[in-house]
mmCIF file of C-alpha atoms and ligand atoms in Angstrom:
data_model
loop_
_atom_site.group_PDB
_atom_site.id
_atom_site.type_symbol
_atom_site.label_atom_id
_atom_site.label_comp_id
_atom_site.label_asym_id
_atom_site.label_seq_id
_atom_site.Cartn_x
_atom_site.Cartn_y
_atom_site.Cartn_z
ATOM 1 C CA MET A 1 -17.597 -19.162 -72.681
ATOM 2 C CA PRO A 2 -18.053 -20.492 -76.233
ATOM 3 C CA GLU A 3 -21.479 -20.033 -77.768
ATOM 4 C CA HIS A 4 -23.819 -23.010 -77.299
ATOM 5 C CA PRO A 5 -24.633 -24.766 -80.645
ATOM 6 C CA PHE A 6 -28.327 -24.025 -80.051
ATOM 7 C CA ASP A 7 -27.529 -20.290 -79.910
ATOM 8 C CA THR A 8 -25.314 -20.578 -83.000
ATOM 9 C CA ILE A 9 -28.176 -22.015 -85.040
ATOM 10 C CA MET A 10 -30.741 -19.566 -83.648
ATOM 11 C CA ASN A 11 -28.487 -16.589 -84.416
ATOM 12 C CA ILE A 12 -27.731 -17.682 -87.978
ATOM 13 C CA SER A 13 -31.221 -18.886 -88.890
ATOM 14 C CA LEU A 14 -32.798 -15.635 -87.727
ATOM 15 C CA GLY A 15 -29.962 -13.365 -88.878
ATOM 16 C CA PHE A 16 -31.910 -12.257 -91.956
ATOM 17 C CA THR A 17 -34.212 -10.226 -89.691
ATOM 18 C CA LEU A 18 -31.288 -8.062 -88.622
ATOM 19 C CA SER A 19 -30.307 -7.380 -92.259
ATOM 20 C CA ARG A 20 -33.883 -6.664 -93.210
ATOM 21 C CA ALA A 21 -34.378 -4.263 -90.281
ATOM 22 C CA LEU A 22 -31.243 -2.374 -91.343
ATOM 23 C CA GLN A 23 -32.464 -2.142 -94.951
ATOM 24 C CA VAL A 24 -35.894 -0.865 -93.907
ATOM 25 C CA ILE A 25 -34.524 1.684 -91.445
ATOM 26 C CA ALA A 26 -32.169 2.952 -94.179
ATOM 27 C CA GLU A 27 -35.022 3.076 -96.715
ATOM 28 C CA LEU A 28 -37.239 5.056 -94.309
ATOM 29 C CA GLY A 29 -34.506 7.629 -93.609
ATOM 30 C CA VAL A 30 -34.639 7.161 -89.818
ATOM 31 C CA ALA A 31 -30.968 8.111 -89.341
ATOM 32 C CA ASP A 32 -31.596 11.384 -91.214
ATOM 33 C CA ALA A 33 -34.465 12.178 -88.843
ATOM 34 C CA LEU A 34 -32.216 11.790 -85.770
ATOM 35 C CA ASP A 35 -29.844 14.693 -85.075
ATOM 36 C CA ASP A 36 -27.670 15.310 -82.002
ATOM 37 C CA THR A 37 -30.679 15.363 -79.642
ATOM 38 C CA PRO A 38 -31.861 12.025 -78.212
ATOM 39 C CA GLN A 39 -35.290 11.158 -79.618
ATOM 40 C CA SER A 40 -37.920 8.630 -78.591
ATOM 41 C CA ALA A 41 -39.427 6.142 -81.041
ATOM 42 C CA ASP A 42 -42.648 8.211 -80.864
ATOM 43 C CA GLU A 43 -40.810 11.329 -82.075
ATOM 44 C CA LEU A 44 -38.928 9.417 -84.768
ATOM 45 C CA ALA A 45 -42.128 7.707 -85.894
ATOM 46 C CA ARG A 46 -43.844 11.089 -86.270
ATOM 47 C CA SER A 47 -41.065 12.526 -88.439
ATOM 48 C CA THR A 48 -40.663 9.385 -90.580
ATOM 49 C CA GLY A 49 -44.366 8.555 -90.950
ATOM 50 C CA THR A 50 -43.976 5.137 -89.313
ATOM 51 C CA HIS A 51 -45.676 3.085 -86.591
ATOM 52 C CA SER A 52 -44.067 3.942 -83.275
ATOM 53 C CA GLU A 53 -44.069 0.521 -81.608
ATOM 54 C CA SER A 54 -42.847 -1.310 -84.718
ATOM 55 C CA LEU A 55 -40.135 1.277 -85.270
ATOM 56 C CA ASN A 56 -39.111 0.952 -81.623
ATOM 57 C CA ARG A 57 -38.749 -2.827 -81.976
ATOM 58 C CA CYS A 58 -36.540 -2.445 -85.066
ATOM 59 C CA LEU A 59 -34.388 0.158 -83.323
ATOM 60 C CA ARG A 60 -34.158 -2.005 -80.187
ATOM 61 C CA LEU A 61 -32.799 -4.863 -82.320
ATOM 62 C CA LEU A 62 -30.363 -2.691 -84.271
ATOM 63 C CA SER A 63 -29.144 -0.870 -81.155
ATOM 64 C CA ALA A 64 -28.376 -4.256 -79.564
ATOM 65 C CA HIS A 65 -25.942 -4.647 -82.476
ATOM 66 C CA GLY A 66 -24.346 -1.191 -82.262
ATOM 67 C CA VAL A 67 -26.484 0.621 -84.832
ATOM 68 C CA PHE A 68 -28.014 3.463 -82.758
ATOM 69 C CA GLN A 69 -27.813 3.435 -78.969
ATOM 70 C CA LYS A 70 -30.802 3.124 -76.660
ATOM 71 C CA ARG A 71 -30.704 5.607 -73.788
ATOM 72 C CA GLY A 72 -33.737 5.038 -71.591
ATOM 73 C CA ALA A 73 -36.713 5.539 -73.894
ATOM 74 C CA ALA A 74 -34.680 7.537 -76.429
ATOM 75 C CA TYR A 75 -32.212 6.742 -79.200
ATOM 76 C CA VAL A 76 -28.948 8.468 -80.073
ATOM 77 C CA HIS A 77 -26.529 7.948 -82.910
ATOM 78 C CA THR A 78 -23.494 5.663 -82.802
ATOM 79 C CA ALA A 79 -20.617 5.756 -85.299
ATOM 80 C CA ALA A 80 -22.372 2.945 -87.216
ATOM 81 C CA SER A 81 -25.801 4.618 -87.345
ATOM 82 C CA GLN A 82 -24.127 7.850 -88.520
ATOM 83 C CA LEU A 83 -23.145 5.894 -91.659
ATOM 84 C CA LEU A 84 -26.860 5.540 -92.440
ATOM 85 C CA ARG A 85 -27.215 9.328 -92.742
ATOM 86 C CA THR A 86 -27.475 10.610 -96.327
ATOM 87 C CA ASP A 87 -25.157 13.540 -95.563
ATOM 88 C CA ASN A 88 -22.318 11.417 -94.143
ATOM 89 C CA PRO A 89 -19.282 11.616 -96.488
ATOM 90 C CA MET A 90 -18.971 7.806 -96.207
ATOM 91 C CA SER A 91 -22.735 7.237 -96.301
ATOM 92 C CA MET A 92 -23.746 3.573 -96.568
ATOM 93 C CA ARG A 93 -27.462 4.412 -96.714
ATOM 94 C CA SER A 94 -27.736 3.611 -100.425
ATOM 95 C CA TRP A 95 -25.713 0.423 -99.909
ATOM 96 C CA CYS A 96 -28.286 -0.762 -97.343
ATOM 97 C CA ARG A 97 -31.251 0.350 -99.478
ATOM 98 C CA MET A 98 -29.801 -1.529 -102.454
ATOM 99 C CA GLN A 99 -29.501 -4.799 -100.490
ATOM 100 C CA GLY A 100 -33.239 -4.487 -99.882
ATOM 101 C CA PHE A 101 -34.416 -3.844 -103.476
ATOM 102 C CA THR A 102 -37.559 -5.963 -103.766
ATOM 103 C CA PRO A 103 -36.559 -7.852 -106.981
ATOM 104 C CA LEU A 104 -33.159 -8.717 -105.450
ATOM 105 C CA TRP A 105 -34.772 -9.843 -102.202
ATOM 106 C CA HIS A 106 -37.139 -12.065 -104.251
ATOM 107 C CA ILE A 107 -34.441 -13.983 -106.080
ATOM 108 C CA TRP A 108 -33.038 -15.218 -102.768
ATOM 109 C CA GLU A 109 -36.060 -17.551 -102.855
ATOM 110 C CA GLN A 110 -34.170 -19.234 -105.729
ATOM 111 C CA MET A 111 -30.955 -19.830 -103.795
ATOM 112 C CA ASP A 112 -31.631 -23.580 -103.725
ATOM 113 C CA TYR A 113 -31.736 -23.495 -107.566
ATOM 114 C CA THR A 114 -28.271 -21.903 -107.515
ATOM 115 C CA VAL A 115 -26.903 -24.443 -105.072
ATOM 116 C CA LYS A 116 -28.362 -27.368 -107.058
ATOM 117 C CA THR A 117 -27.289 -26.164 -110.506
ATOM 118 C CA GLY A 118 -24.336 -23.846 -109.975
ATOM 119 C CA ARG A 119 -26.214 -21.153 -111.917
ATOM 120 C CA SER A 120 -26.980 -17.632 -110.710
ATOM 121 C CA ALA A 121 -30.603 -16.795 -109.867
ATOM 122 C CA GLU A 122 -30.301 -13.467 -111.732
ATOM 123 C CA LYS A 123 -32.526 -14.713 -114.568
ATOM 124 C CA GLY A 124 -35.392 -14.148 -112.100
ATOM 125 C CA LEU A 125 -34.709 -10.407 -112.162
ATOM 126 C CA PRO A 126 -36.630 -8.053 -114.468
ATOM 127 C CA GLY A 127 -34.391 -7.850 -117.560
ATOM 128 C CA GLY A 128 -32.875 -11.274 -116.836
ATOM 129 C CA SER A 129 -29.541 -10.142 -115.394
ATOM 130 C CA PHE A 130 -28.312 -7.916 -112.596
ATOM 131 C CA TRP A 131 -26.922 -5.263 -114.948
ATOM 132 C CA ASP A 132 -29.920 -5.272 -117.308
ATOM 133 C CA TYR A 133 -32.210 -4.857 -114.313
ATOM 134 C CA LEU A 134 -30.250 -1.810 -113.087
ATOM 135 C CA ASN A 135 -30.056 -0.344 -116.593
ATOM 136 C CA GLY A 136 -33.814 -0.758 -116.998
ATOM 137 C CA HIS A 137 -34.735 0.769 -113.629
ATOM 138 C CA LEU A 138 -33.216 4.229 -113.467
ATOM 139 C CA GLU A 139 -34.034 4.940 -109.809
ATOM 140 C CA HIS A 140 -32.508 1.648 -108.653
ATOM 141 C CA GLY A 141 -29.533 2.248 -110.982
ATOM 142 C CA ARG A 142 -29.003 5.626 -109.340
ATOM 143 C CA ILE A 143 -29.168 4.126 -105.824
ATOM 144 C CA PHE A 144 -26.706 1.405 -106.895
ATOM 145 C CA ASN A 145 -24.245 4.026 -108.173
ATOM 146 C CA ASP A 146 -24.662 5.980 -104.903
ATOM 147 C CA ALA A 147 -24.051 2.763 -102.990
ATOM 148 C CA MET A 148 -20.760 2.306 -104.860
ATOM 149 C CA THR A 149 -19.844 5.932 -104.117
ATOM 150 C CA GLY A 150 -20.373 5.356 -100.382
ATOM 151 C CA LYS A 151 -18.417 2.092 -100.419
ATOM 152 C CA THR A 152 -15.589 3.622 -102.392
ATOM 153 C CA SER A 153 -15.423 6.770 -100.236
ATOM 154 C CA GLY A 154 -14.632 4.490 -97.320
ATOM 155 C CA GLN A 155 -11.910 2.704 -99.278
ATOM 156 C CA ALA A 156 -10.320 5.649 -101.158
ATOM 157 C CA ALA A 157 -8.326 7.134 -98.266
ATOM 158 C CA GLY A 158 -6.796 3.742 -97.458
ATOM 159 C CA LEU A 159 -5.859 3.153 -101.106
ATOM 160 C CA LEU A 160 -4.266 6.603 -101.437
ATOM 161 C CA ALA A 161 -2.276 6.062 -98.233
ATOM 162 C CA ALA A 162 -1.167 2.550 -99.202
ATOM 163 C CA TYR A 163 -0.130 3.080 -102.838
ATOM 164 C CA ASP A 164 1.756 5.736 -104.821
ATOM 165 C CA PHE A 165 -0.476 6.618 -107.795
ATOM 166 C CA SER A 166 1.608 9.739 -108.642
ATOM 167 C CA LYS A 167 3.928 7.657 -110.876
ATOM 168 C CA PHE A 168 1.171 7.323 -113.497
ATOM 169 C CA ARG A 169 0.509 10.056 -116.038
ATOM 170 C CA SER A 170 -2.756 8.467 -117.145
ATOM 171 C CA ILE A 171 -5.051 6.190 -115.178
ATOM 172 C CA ALA A 172 -8.103 4.352 -116.537
ATOM 173 C CA ASP A 173 -10.788 3.253 -114.087
ATOM 174 C CA ILE A 174 -12.526 0.402 -115.879
ATOM 175 C CA GLY A 175 -16.084 -0.041 -114.596
ATOM 176 C CA GLY A 176 -15.408 2.984 -112.409
ATOM 177 C CA GLY A 177 -19.067 3.834 -111.751
ATOM 178 C CA ASN A 178 -19.542 7.549 -111.243
ATOM 179 C CA GLY A 179 -15.795 7.984 -110.711
ATOM 180 C CA GLN A 180 -15.521 8.399 -106.933
ATOM 181 C CA LEU A 181 -12.103 6.722 -106.746
ATOM 182 C CA LEU A 182 -10.694 8.327 -109.893
ATOM 183 C CA ARG A 183 -11.763 11.805 -108.733
ATOM 184 C CA ALA A 184 -9.990 11.244 -105.390
ATOM 185 C CA LEU A 185 -6.849 10.015 -107.209
ATOM 186 C CA LEU A 186 -6.801 12.999 -109.581
ATOM 187 C CA ALA A 187 -7.340 15.461 -106.700
ATOM 188 C CA ALA A 188 -4.343 13.963 -104.884
ATOM 189 C CA ASN A 189 -2.162 13.775 -108.028
ATOM 190 C CA PRO A 190 -2.447 17.066 -109.984
ATOM 191 C CA SER A 191 -0.195 15.915 -112.845
ATOM 192 C CA SER A 192 -2.255 12.810 -113.673
ATOM 193 C CA THR A 193 -5.159 12.492 -116.080
ATOM 194 C CA GLY A 194 -7.910 9.915 -115.889
ATOM 195 C CA VAL A 195 -10.355 8.044 -118.101
ATOM 196 C CA LEU A 196 -13.582 6.854 -116.500
ATOM 197 C CA PHE A 197 -14.913 3.873 -118.463
ATOM 198 C CA ASP A 198 -18.340 2.348 -117.781
ATOM 199 C CA LEU A 199 -21.630 1.386 -119.437
ATOM 200 C CA PRO A 200 -23.392 4.164 -121.414
ATOM 201 C CA ASP A 201 -26.205 4.679 -118.858
ATOM 202 C CA VAL A 202 -23.693 5.089 -116.041
ATOM 203 C CA ILE A 203 -21.421 7.451 -117.997
ATOM 204 C CA ALA A 204 -24.479 9.530 -118.984
ATOM 205 C CA GLN A 205 -25.016 10.304 -115.281
ATOM 206 C CA ALA A 206 -21.330 10.951 -114.407
ATOM 207 C CA GLN A 207 -20.252 14.537 -113.748
ATOM 208 C CA PRO A 208 -17.465 15.910 -115.963
ATOM 209 C CA ALA A 209 -14.311 17.234 -114.247
ATOM 210 C CA ASP A 210 -10.872 18.647 -115.065
ATOM 211 C CA ARG A 211 -8.356 16.077 -116.352
ATOM 212 C CA LEU A 212 -11.135 13.464 -116.466
ATOM 213 C CA THR A 213 -12.322 11.914 -119.745
ATOM 214 C CA LEU A 214 -15.628 10.045 -119.738
ATOM 215 C CA GLN A 215 -15.776 7.012 -122.031
ATOM 216 C CA ALA A 216 -18.820 4.781 -122.497
ATOM 217 C CA GLY A 217 -18.521 1.168 -123.602
ATOM 218 C CA SER A 218 -18.437 -2.443 -122.487
ATOM 219 C CA PHE A 219 -15.295 -4.085 -121.188
ATOM 220 C CA PHE A 220 -16.326 -7.225 -123.055
ATOM 221 C CA GLU A 221 -16.173 -5.464 -126.407
ATOM 222 C CA GLY A 222 -12.642 -4.019 -126.462
ATOM 223 C CA GLY A 223 -11.870 -0.413 -127.412
ATOM 224 C CA LEU A 224 -10.606 0.314 -123.902
ATOM 225 C CA PRO A 225 -8.526 3.466 -123.338
ATOM 226 C CA VAL A 226 -4.726 3.253 -123.606
ATOM 227 C CA CYS A 227 -3.235 4.348 -120.262
ATOM 228 C CA ASP A 228 -0.257 3.792 -117.909
ATOM 229 C CA ALA A 229 -2.440 2.165 -115.258
ATOM 230 C CA TYR A 230 -5.747 0.294 -115.273
ATOM 231 C CA ILE A 231 -7.871 0.088 -112.132
ATOM 232 C CA LEU A 232 -10.434 -2.696 -111.816
ATOM 233 C CA MET A 233 -12.131 -2.069 -108.488
ATOM 234 C CA GLN A 234 -14.777 -4.561 -107.383
ATOM 235 C CA ILE A 235 -15.268 -5.631 -110.992
ATOM 236 C CA LEU A 236 -13.882 -9.162 -111.239
ATOM 237 C CA HIS A 237 -15.881 -10.286 -108.180
ATOM 238 C CA ASP A 238 -19.075 -9.610 -110.196
ATOM 239 C CA TRP A 239 -18.113 -12.164 -112.846
ATOM 240 C CA SER A 240 -17.336 -15.867 -113.303
ATOM 241 C CA ASP A 241 -13.768 -16.972 -114.029
ATOM 242 C CA GLU A 242 -14.529 -17.189 -117.772
ATOM 243 C CA GLU A 243 -16.098 -13.712 -117.888
ATOM 244 C CA SER A 244 -13.312 -12.243 -115.744
ATOM 245 C CA GLN A 245 -10.732 -13.668 -118.125
ATOM 246 C CA LYS A 246 -12.472 -11.933 -121.037
ATOM 247 C CA ILE A 247 -12.309 -8.582 -119.182
ATOM 248 C CA LEU A 248 -8.615 -9.082 -118.360
ATOM 249 C CA THR A 249 -7.896 -10.106 -121.955
ATOM 250 C CA SER A 250 -9.616 -6.920 -123.237
ATOM 251 C CA ILE A 251 -7.317 -4.851 -121.042
ATOM 252 C CA ARG A 252 -4.233 -6.920 -121.911
ATOM 253 C CA CYS A 253 -4.858 -6.462 -125.672
ATOM 254 C CA GLY A 254 -4.605 -2.663 -125.576
ATOM 255 C CA ALA A 255 -2.294 -2.116 -122.603
ATOM 256 C CA PRO A 256 1.215 -0.690 -123.236
ATOM 257 C CA ALA A 257 4.037 -3.100 -122.315
ATOM 258 C CA ASN A 258 4.990 -1.129 -119.182
ATOM 259 C CA ALA A 259 1.405 -0.592 -117.961
ATOM 260 C CA LYS A 260 0.293 -1.634 -114.490
ATOM 261 C CA LEU A 261 -2.973 -3.358 -113.724
ATOM 262 C CA LEU A 262 -4.391 -2.526 -110.277
ATOM 263 C CA VAL A 263 -7.059 -5.003 -109.222
ATOM 264 C CA VAL A 264 -8.841 -3.815 -106.075
ATOM 265 C CA GLU A 265 -10.900 -6.501 -104.385
ATOM 266 C CA PHE A 266 -12.052 -7.874 -101.030
ATOM 267 C CA LEU A 267 -10.080 -11.080 -100.464
ATOM 268 C CA VAL A 268 -11.418 -14.294 -99.003
ATOM 269 C CA PRO A 269 -9.354 -15.040 -95.865
ATOM 270 C CA HIS A 270 -6.982 -18.031 -96.126
ATOM 271 C CA ASP A 271 -8.052 -19.426 -92.753
ATOM 272 C CA ASN A 272 -11.853 -19.346 -93.278
ATOM 273 C CA THR A 273 -12.398 -17.042 -90.319
ATOM 274 C CA PRO A 274 -15.720 -15.109 -90.276
ATOM 275 C CA SER A 275 -15.518 -12.236 -92.739
ATOM 276 C CA TRP A 276 -18.148 -10.214 -94.549
ATOM 277 C CA SER A 277 -16.313 -11.077 -97.776
ATOM 278 C CA LEU A 278 -17.825 -14.568 -97.328
ATOM 279 C CA LEU A 279 -21.294 -12.976 -97.030
ATOM 280 C CA LEU A 280 -20.637 -10.935 -100.164
ATOM 281 C CA ASP A 281 -19.549 -14.139 -101.882
ATOM 282 C CA MET A 282 -23.126 -15.432 -101.405
ATOM 283 C CA VAL A 283 -24.480 -12.232 -103.011
ATOM 284 C CA MET A 284 -22.153 -12.715 -105.978
ATOM 285 C CA MET A 285 -23.257 -16.343 -106.307
ATOM 286 C CA VAL A 286 -27.025 -15.701 -106.200
ATOM 287 C CA GLU A 287 -27.520 -12.208 -107.666
ATOM 288 C CA LEU A 288 -24.681 -12.170 -110.206
ATOM 289 C CA THR A 289 -22.367 -14.730 -111.792
ATOM 290 C CA GLY A 290 -19.335 -13.803 -109.709
ATOM 291 C CA ARG A 291 -17.444 -14.845 -106.612
ATOM 292 C CA GLU A 292 -15.049 -13.488 -104.017
ATOM 293 C CA ARG A 293 -11.562 -14.959 -104.455
ATOM 294 C CA THR A 294 -8.350 -15.638 -102.568
ATOM 295 C CA GLU A 295 -5.065 -13.984 -103.499
ATOM 296 C CA ALA A 296 -3.866 -17.307 -104.957
ATOM 297 C CA GLU A 297 -6.953 -17.503 -107.219
ATOM 298 C CA PHE A 298 -6.282 -13.987 -108.515
ATOM 299 C CA ARG A 299 -2.604 -14.835 -109.095
ATOM 300 C CA GLU A 300 -3.588 -17.824 -111.271
ATOM 301 C CA MET A 301 -6.253 -15.915 -113.198
ATOM 302 C CA LEU A 302 -3.861 -13.045 -113.899
ATOM 303 C CA ALA A 303 -1.177 -15.469 -115.103
ATOM 304 C CA ARG A 304 -3.682 -17.108 -117.481
ATOM 305 C CA THR A 305 -4.433 -13.725 -119.072
ATOM 306 C CA GLY A 306 -0.877 -12.436 -119.550
ATOM 307 C CA PHE A 307 -0.326 -10.568 -116.274
ATOM 308 C CA ARG A 308 2.081 -11.211 -113.393
ATOM 309 C CA LEU A 309 0.916 -10.430 -109.852
ATOM 310 C CA ASP A 310 3.753 -8.431 -108.277
ATOM 311 C CA ARG A 311 2.336 -7.687 -104.827
ATOM 312 C CA ALA A 312 -0.831 -7.504 -102.749
ATOM 313 C CA ILE A 313 -1.194 -4.378 -100.636
ATOM 314 C CA ASP A 314 -3.577 -4.192 -97.684
ATOM 315 C CA ALA A 315 -5.521 -0.915 -97.883
ATOM 316 C CA GLY A 316 -7.822 -1.524 -94.896
ATOM 317 C CA PHE A 317 -11.539 -2.440 -94.784
ATOM 318 C CA ASN A 318 -10.591 -5.874 -96.139
ATOM 319 C CA THR A 319 -9.631 -4.093 -99.377
ATOM 320 C CA PHE A 320 -6.503 -5.270 -101.185
ATOM 321 C CA LEU A 321 -4.757 -3.672 -104.143
ATOM 322 C CA LEU A 322 -3.223 -6.360 -106.346
ATOM 323 C CA GLU A 323 -0.518 -4.737 -108.451
ATOM 324 C CA ALA A 324 0.207 -6.639 -111.662
ATOM 325 C CA SER A 325 2.488 -6.112 -114.653
ATOM 326 C CA VAL A 326 2.167 -7.185 -118.258
ATOM 327 C CA ALA A 327 3.992 -10.551 -118.321
HETATM 328 C C1 LIG B 401 -19.560 -3.266 -108.374
HETATM 329 S S1 LIG B 401 -19.599 -1.837 -109.389
HETATM 330 C C2 LIG B 401 -18.006 -1.144 -109.012
HETATM 331 C C3 LIG B 401 -17.912 0.322 -109.313
HETATM 332 C C4 LIG B 401 -16.565 0.966 -108.936
HETATM 333 N N1 LIG B 401 -15.449 0.311 -109.581
HETATM 334 C C5 LIG B 401 -16.401 0.947 -107.446
HETATM 335 O O1 LIG B 401 -15.741 0.070 -106.892
HETATM 336 O O2 LIG B 401 -16.987 1.847 -106.806
HETATM 337 C C6 LIG B 401 -19.355 -2.541 -111.010
HETATM 338 C C7 LIG B 401 -19.326 -1.541 -112.139
HETATM 339 O O3 LIG B 401 -19.130 -2.249 -113.363
HETATM 340 C C8 LIG B 401 -19.912 -1.616 -114.353
HETATM 341 N N2 LIG B 401 -20.156 -2.555 -115.476
HETATM 342 C C9 LIG B 401 -20.965 -3.645 -115.490
HETATM 343 N N3 LIG B 401 -20.904 -4.246 -116.692
HETATM 344 C C10 LIG B 401 -20.039 -3.518 -117.454
HETATM 345 C C11 LIG B 401 -19.559 -3.655 -118.778
HETATM 346 N N4 LIG B 401 -19.954 -4.674 -119.570
HETATM 347 N N5 LIG B 401 -18.659 -2.738 -119.232
HETATM 348 C C12 LIG B 401 -18.257 -1.698 -118.456
HETATM 349 N N6 LIG B 401 -18.679 -1.539 -117.150
HETATM 350 C C13 LIG B 401 -19.561 -2.442 -116.666
HETATM 351 C C14 LIG B 401 -21.172 -1.222 -113.618
HETATM 352 O O4 LIG B 401 -21.925 -0.245 -114.309
HETATM 353 C C15 LIG B 401 -20.589 -0.725 -112.281
HETATM 354 O O5 LIG B 401 -20.291 0.642 -112.322
#
């Protein structure tokens, strides 16, 4: 039976409580405190220093949505709650903690300003922009980079299975964070070398590795490495069309004629079906200056900056690799 409109509105208007409960449970390390043995809220509250009844109510809500499972008075892990563990290779704990950073949570109060003016609310952040805020708050910057590592760990296997990176001798990951994707690509392709390019504070924290060069800089200021392939993974969605065109132009200026540009992004579905890429689009609108885009929007933007979109490859998890050539 279709959902009644009353239930639709109740679910959406109160949906923030579910997000917030997930963020708080991730912040408090509850999934780390739960091992293979079922544990009651009392036991979990003792090991996490929390209030048993309140914790139980959060876990009851989350378990109704598949994050943890309630078994009598105890809780056990599900595949989703396992992703909140710090030691999970695809850990999304930092991702959830990051969504709950207090200054980010605060600027959602300004969403009406964004909707009225078309301007991001990021000026309300300490530092005045998303990136300045992270650069100025080392602990939050570290959690953000960890969040990207978790996200990218989930995507890397799909990208490696879907696309042959072995044809490139040198690969630049532009805005590559701490290099999770590039490290996976180099491990799978022993004859390739890589250049990890990101802001100075991010590069300062990146671990060196064989066949990996670390290069600090800004993709708005040119001086990008010269390579056979350029990866831009979840970069353009952070920026407006004008800013994205500047980044693409920086790459286009230094790229060899036979280079490939590999844009990796979450695409907005053509048919407007529910998708978390539409939720992320709201984050990009309020917290940054960016947006999630359709394949057609990327095709046009690439054409405007001297690239030709050759194909879009589905790599799973709503992740698409857009392979483009220098036009
Ligand atoms: C959303 S994260 C994506 C990280 C990585 N590509 C991934 O998907 O895991 C965006 C990255 O862009 C970097 N960044 C932001 N502004 C930059 C700039 N002006 N120049 C170079 N990198 C920048 C950030 O430091 C961050 O690592």
